[in-house]
Amino acid sequence: MSQEFFPNTSPGTRGLVYREPLIFERSVPGRSGASLPSAGVPETDPADEIPAELLRGPIEHFPSNSENEVVRHYVRLSQTNHSIDTGFYPLGSCTMKYNPKVNEWAARLPGFANAHPYLPPEQLQGVLELMWNLQNLLSEIGGFAATSLQPAAGAHGELAGLMIIRAYHLDRHGTPRKKVLIPDSAHGTNPASAALLGYQAVELPSNEKGMLEPEVVARAMDEDVAALMVTNPNTLGIFETHIKEIAEIVHAKGGLVYGDGANMNAILGVARPGDLGIDVMHYNLHKTFSTPHGGGGPGAGPVSVAAALEPYLPRPVVVKEGDAFRLDFDRPKSIGKLRTFWGNFGMMVRAYTYILELGREGLRRTAELAVLNAQYLRKLLEADWHVAYENPSLHEVIFTDRNLKETGVTTMDVAKALIDHGFHPPTVYFPLVVSGALMIEPTETESKETLEAFAAAMKAIYERAKTDPEGLKRAPEKPVVERLDEARAARKPVLRWTPDFEIPF
Ligand SMILES: *Cc1c(COP(=O)(O)O)cnc(C)c1O
C-alpha cells in the first residue's frame, strides 16, 4: 500500500503527518467496482449535454476503482480512529460506555427502522407505544410528572428546559426574569443555553471541596433569577449534598431548579432528581442510556418536568386514549416544536431496549458498578497522581498534573502518551476550575483487568515523566498522525477535498 508523508512544520510540533492517498487519487481509468445492467438508453458524455456557459470548468469523471480497493480504503480509514468497540475510552463527563449490540438489533427491526413519520397514527401504533413507554420510564427514573423525547442532544434539552422555565415565568409573573445561576464547575453548554435565550448567566463559585454552598445561592438569589442550573453529582464527580436546601432557597424566591442530567450514571435507580427538588431535567440517552455517540450524532436529550410545567412541554406529546396512542398537538401553552418530526427515534429504540434489558435492579447495579469502577481507579492511581478534591467522588474522578510540576510534563503530554498505550485520553483541562485536570470516567462496562491495564499505563507514563520527560513530550508516536497543532486542527480544519489539496501547515 502506498503511503505519503508530509513534513509537519507547525510551530510547537514535530514529525510527519501521514496522508492517506484519497480514493480519487487511486483511480485508474477503466477500473470498476460495479456490474450494472445495460442502461437501455444511449450512453452520452455529460460534457456534451450541458451547455458550456453553465459549466464552472471541465467535468471530472467519477473515480474508477475496484470494489476491494474502495472497501479497503474506507475500512483502513475507519481503523485509524479510536472507538468504544476497539478500546477503553475514559472520557470524563461524556460517559463513553459500551453500546450493547442488542440495542442495534432492536433499532434495525424493519417496523422501527422503516417507520415513516408521515404514516397515519393508526399505522404507527407500535412506534407511538414505544415512545409513550419511554416517556413514562424516564419520568419514573427521574422522578418527574412528564417527559418530551423531542430534543436532539443534551444542549438541545437544556434549551428546551430553559424555554419551558421562561414560558412558566412569563405565564405566572408576566416576565421571563433576567438571570440564570450556574456553578463554576458546570458544563459549558449551561451558560451557553442560558445566553441563547437572552438570560444573563451568573457564575456561582464552588467551595474548596468542589461543592455549592446554600449561602452562596442565597446571596445570589433574588426575584430576577429565573433558575439555578445544577448538575448532581456535579462535573467534579461530587454529590451536592445540600441540593434539597438549595432548591428550597431558589423556590422561596419563585425561581426554578434546572437539573443537568446528561450524566445520570452515579444515581441511576438510586436517587431521583425530582425527589430532590429539581423541577426540570434533561437526560442524554447517548450517555446514560448507552446509545452510541462520539461520532457527531445523532443524540437524544429528552426533557422531564414537574407537574406544574407539563403544559409548556414541546409539542406534540404522545398520549394514550383507551388502547390507542396518538400525537397531541393541541397544547396551547407549549413552547412549540423543537425538532423536525418527533425526534431521533432510533435513539429512543436503543435506550428503551437498554432500560428493558436491565430493568429496575439492573439500572441500579449500573450506577453501583460505575461508582465502584471510578473508586477502584482512584485507589490504583492516587499514589502517583494528585487528586483534585479529597472528598469522595462518585462515577468520575479528577486528577491533575501537579505531581509532575518539576518535570515540565503537562496534562496534555499525559493525554497524548496514553494514545501510545492504546487508550483514549480522559477529558483534559475540564472542569475549568481545576488546573491541569485529567477527568476520568471509567463507566460500569469496563472489567477489572481493563482498569488495571489503564492504571499500569498511567504508572508507566508517570515514571517516564520522571526519567525521560523530553521523550514523553514526543508522544504519541504510534498512531498514523503524530501530535497535531490542536488549535489549528480545531479552528482551521480541512474537511473537504479540493484538487489542489495540500497539508495546510
Ligand atoms: C455532555 C454534557 C452536556 C451536553 O450534551 P450534548 O449532547 O453534548 O449536547 C451537558 N451537560 C453535561 C454535564 C454533559 O456531560
PDB file of N, CA, C and O in Angstrom, residues 12 40 56-58 64 88 95 97 141 167 182 210 303 329-330 340 344 352 372 374 400 413 424 465 478 499:
ATOM      1  N   GLY A  12       5.786  24.275  17.434  1.00  0.00           N
ATOM      2  CA  GLY A  12       5.417  23.553  18.651  1.00  0.00           C
ATOM      3  C   GLY A  12       5.153  22.087  18.405  1.00  0.00           C
ATOM      4  O   GLY A  12       4.857  21.340  19.325  1.00  0.00           O
ATOM      5  N   GLY A  40     -30.003   0.702 -21.364  1.00  0.00           N
ATOM      6  CA  GLY A  40     -31.229   0.672 -22.162  1.00  0.00           C
ATOM      7  C   GLY A  40     -31.486   1.965 -22.912  1.00  0.00           C
ATOM      8  O   GLY A  40     -32.477   2.100 -23.623  1.00  0.00           O
ATOM      9  N   ARG A  56     -18.669  25.262 -14.704  1.00  0.00           N
ATOM     10  CA  ARG A  56     -17.631  26.031 -13.995  1.00  0.00           C
ATOM     11  C   ARG A  56     -16.241  25.679 -14.509  1.00  0.00           C
ATOM     12  O   ARG A  56     -15.311  26.445 -14.410  1.00  0.00           O
ATOM     13  N   GLY A  57     -16.089  24.465 -15.040  1.00  0.00           N
ATOM     14  CA  GLY A  57     -14.786  24.020 -15.516  1.00  0.00           C
ATOM     15  C   GLY A  57     -14.979  22.677 -16.169  1.00  0.00           C
ATOM     16  O   GLY A  57     -16.114  22.229 -16.357  1.00  0.00           O
ATOM     17  N   PRO A  58     -13.895  22.014 -16.497  1.00  0.00           N
ATOM     18  CA  PRO A  58     -14.029  20.696 -17.126  1.00  0.00           C
ATOM     19  C   PRO A  58     -14.692  19.707 -16.166  1.00  0.00           C
ATOM     20  O   PRO A  58     -14.505  19.795 -14.952  1.00  0.00           O
ATOM     21  N   SER A  64     -12.473   5.725 -10.875  1.00  0.00           N
ATOM     22  CA  SER A  64     -12.662   4.318 -11.251  1.00  0.00           C
ATOM     23  C   SER A  64     -11.816   3.476 -10.319  1.00  0.00           C
ATOM     24  O   SER A  64     -10.579   3.552 -10.366  1.00  0.00           O
ATOM     25  N   PHE A  88     -10.750   1.039  25.540  1.00  0.00           N
ATOM     26  CA  PHE A  88     -11.194   1.805  26.717  1.00  0.00           C
ATOM     27  C   PHE A  88     -11.200   3.295  26.378  1.00  0.00           C
ATOM     28  O   PHE A  88     -10.288   3.792  25.709  1.00  0.00           O
ATOM     29  N   THR A  95     -19.248   9.925  29.436  1.00  0.00           N
ATOM     30  CA  THR A  95     -19.815   8.586  29.591  1.00  0.00           C
ATOM     31  C   THR A  95     -19.742   7.755  28.320  1.00  0.00           C
ATOM     32  O   THR A  95     -20.738   7.478  27.667  1.00  0.00           O
ATOM     33  N   LYS A  97     -19.707   4.689  27.527  1.00  0.00           N
ATOM     34  CA  LYS A  97     -19.889   3.288  27.912  1.00  0.00           C
ATOM     35  C   LYS A  97     -20.092   2.438  26.665  1.00  0.00           C
ATOM     36  O   LYS A  97     -20.473   2.940  25.607  1.00  0.00           O
ATOM     37  N   ILE A 141     -37.818   7.201  36.239  1.00  0.00           N
ATOM     38  CA  ILE A 141     -36.403   7.144  36.623  1.00  0.00           C
ATOM     39  C   ILE A 141     -35.951   8.470  37.227  1.00  0.00           C
ATOM     40  O   ILE A 141     -35.202   8.513  38.205  1.00  0.00           O
ATOM     41  N   ALA A 167     -41.226  30.170  29.681  1.00  0.00           N
ATOM     42  CA  ALA A 167     -42.673  30.230  29.432  1.00  0.00           C
ATOM     43  C   ALA A 167     -43.445  30.235  30.753  1.00  0.00           C
ATOM     44  O   ALA A 167     -44.439  30.958  30.910  1.00  0.00           O
ATOM     45  N   ILE A 182     -25.439  29.665  37.724  1.00  0.00           N
ATOM     46  CA  ILE A 182     -24.745  28.448  37.274  1.00  0.00           C
ATOM     47  C   ILE A 182     -23.416  28.296  38.028  1.00  0.00           C
ATOM     48  O   ILE A 182     -22.580  29.198  37.987  1.00  0.00           O
ATOM     49  N   GLY A 210     -15.277  21.454  46.227  1.00  0.00           N
ATOM     50  CA  GLY A 210     -15.900  21.265  44.918  1.00  0.00           C
ATOM     51  C   GLY A 210     -17.411  21.292  44.979  1.00  0.00           C
ATOM     52  O   GLY A 210     -18.081  20.799  44.064  1.00  0.00           O
ATOM     53  N   VAL A 303     -36.418  15.743  27.851  1.00  0.00           N
ATOM     54  CA  VAL A 303     -36.508  16.637  28.997  1.00  0.00           C
ATOM     55  C   VAL A 303     -37.754  16.283  29.814  1.00  0.00           C
ATOM     56  O   VAL A 303     -38.823  16.054  29.261  1.00  0.00           O
ATOM     57  N   PHE A 329     -51.171  17.572  19.484  1.00  0.00           N
ATOM     58  CA  PHE A 329     -50.635  18.884  19.081  1.00  0.00           C
ATOM     59  C   PHE A 329     -51.376  20.021  19.785  1.00  0.00           C
ATOM     60  O   PHE A 329     -50.952  21.161  19.731  1.00  0.00           O
ATOM     61  N   ASP A 330     -52.527  19.690  20.374  1.00  0.00           N
ATOM     62  CA  ASP A 330     -53.406  20.729  20.904  1.00  0.00           C
ATOM     63  C   ASP A 330     -52.965  21.118  22.308  1.00  0.00           C
ATOM     64  O   ASP A 330     -53.569  20.730  23.310  1.00  0.00           O
ATOM     65  N   THR A 340     -37.669  18.597  13.734  1.00  0.00           N
ATOM     66  CA  THR A 340     -38.486  18.023  12.677  1.00  0.00           C
ATOM     67  C   THR A 340     -39.079  16.708  13.166  1.00  0.00           C
ATOM     68  O   THR A 340     -38.432  15.963  13.906  1.00  0.00           O
ATOM     69  N   ASN A 344     -35.109  11.989  17.400  1.00  0.00           N
ATOM     70  CA  ASN A 344     -34.267  10.922  16.834  1.00  0.00           C
ATOM     71  C   ASN A 344     -34.765   9.561  17.314  1.00  0.00           C
ATOM     72  O   ASN A 344     -34.292   9.019  18.315  1.00  0.00           O
ATOM     73  N   TYR A 352     -34.678   2.488  24.997  1.00  0.00           N
ATOM     74  CA  TYR A 352     -35.790   1.695  25.531  1.00  0.00           C
ATOM     75  C   TYR A 352     -35.357   0.237  25.715  1.00  0.00           C
ATOM     76  O   TYR A 352     -35.624  -0.395  26.739  1.00  0.00           O
ATOM     77  N   LEU A 372     -18.233   2.132  41.669  1.00  0.00           N
ATOM     78  CA  LEU A 372     -17.186   1.222  42.142  1.00  0.00           C
ATOM     79  C   LEU A 372     -15.955   1.292  41.224  1.00  0.00           C
ATOM     80  O   LEU A 372     -14.813   1.363  41.703  1.00  0.00           O
ATOM     81  N   ALA A 374     -14.958   3.737  39.321  1.00  0.00           N
ATOM     82  CA  ALA A 374     -14.249   5.017  39.486  1.00  0.00           C
ATOM     83  C   ALA A 374     -13.470   5.021  40.810  1.00  0.00           C
ATOM     84  O   ALA A 374     -12.339   5.515  40.877  1.00  0.00           O
ATOM     85  N   THR A 400      -4.772  15.688  38.651  1.00  0.00           N
ATOM     86  CA  THR A 400      -4.127  16.820  37.991  1.00  0.00           C
ATOM     87  C   THR A 400      -2.666  16.462  37.727  1.00  0.00           C
ATOM     88  O   THR A 400      -2.171  15.430  38.181  1.00  0.00           O
ATOM     89  N   ASP A 413       0.559  16.309  27.712  1.00  0.00           N
ATOM     90  CA  ASP A 413       1.542  15.270  27.384  1.00  0.00           C
ATOM     91  C   ASP A 413       1.067  13.892  27.876  1.00  0.00           C
ATOM     92  O   ASP A 413       1.263  12.881  27.199  1.00  0.00           O
ATOM     93  N   HIS A 424      -7.859   5.751  24.887  1.00  0.00           N
ATOM     94  CA  HIS A 424      -8.299   7.112  24.592  1.00  0.00           C
ATOM     95  C   HIS A 424      -8.001   7.978  25.811  1.00  0.00           C
ATOM     96  O   HIS A 424      -8.210   7.541  26.936  1.00  0.00           O
ATOM     97  N   ALA A 465       7.782  10.231  32.856  1.00  0.00           N
ATOM     98  CA  ALA A 465       7.815  11.689  33.052  1.00  0.00           C
ATOM     99  C   ALA A 465       8.968  12.068  33.974  1.00  0.00           C
ATOM    100  O   ALA A 465       9.617  13.097  33.800  1.00  0.00           O
ATOM    101  N   LYS A 478       2.865   6.262  18.028  1.00  0.00           N
ATOM    102  CA  LYS A 478       2.365   5.059  17.351  1.00  0.00           C
ATOM    103  C   LYS A 478       1.263   5.297  16.322  1.00  0.00           C
ATOM    104  O   LYS A 478       1.224   4.603  15.322  1.00  0.00           O
ATOM    105  N   PRO A 499      -8.983  19.869  -5.571  1.00  0.00           N
ATOM    106  CA  PRO A 499      -7.979  19.319  -6.497  1.00  0.00           C
ATOM    107  C   PRO A 499      -6.558  19.710  -6.097  1.00  0.00           C
ATOM    108  O   PRO A 499      -5.620  18.949  -6.295  1.00  0.00           O
TER     109      PRO A 499
END
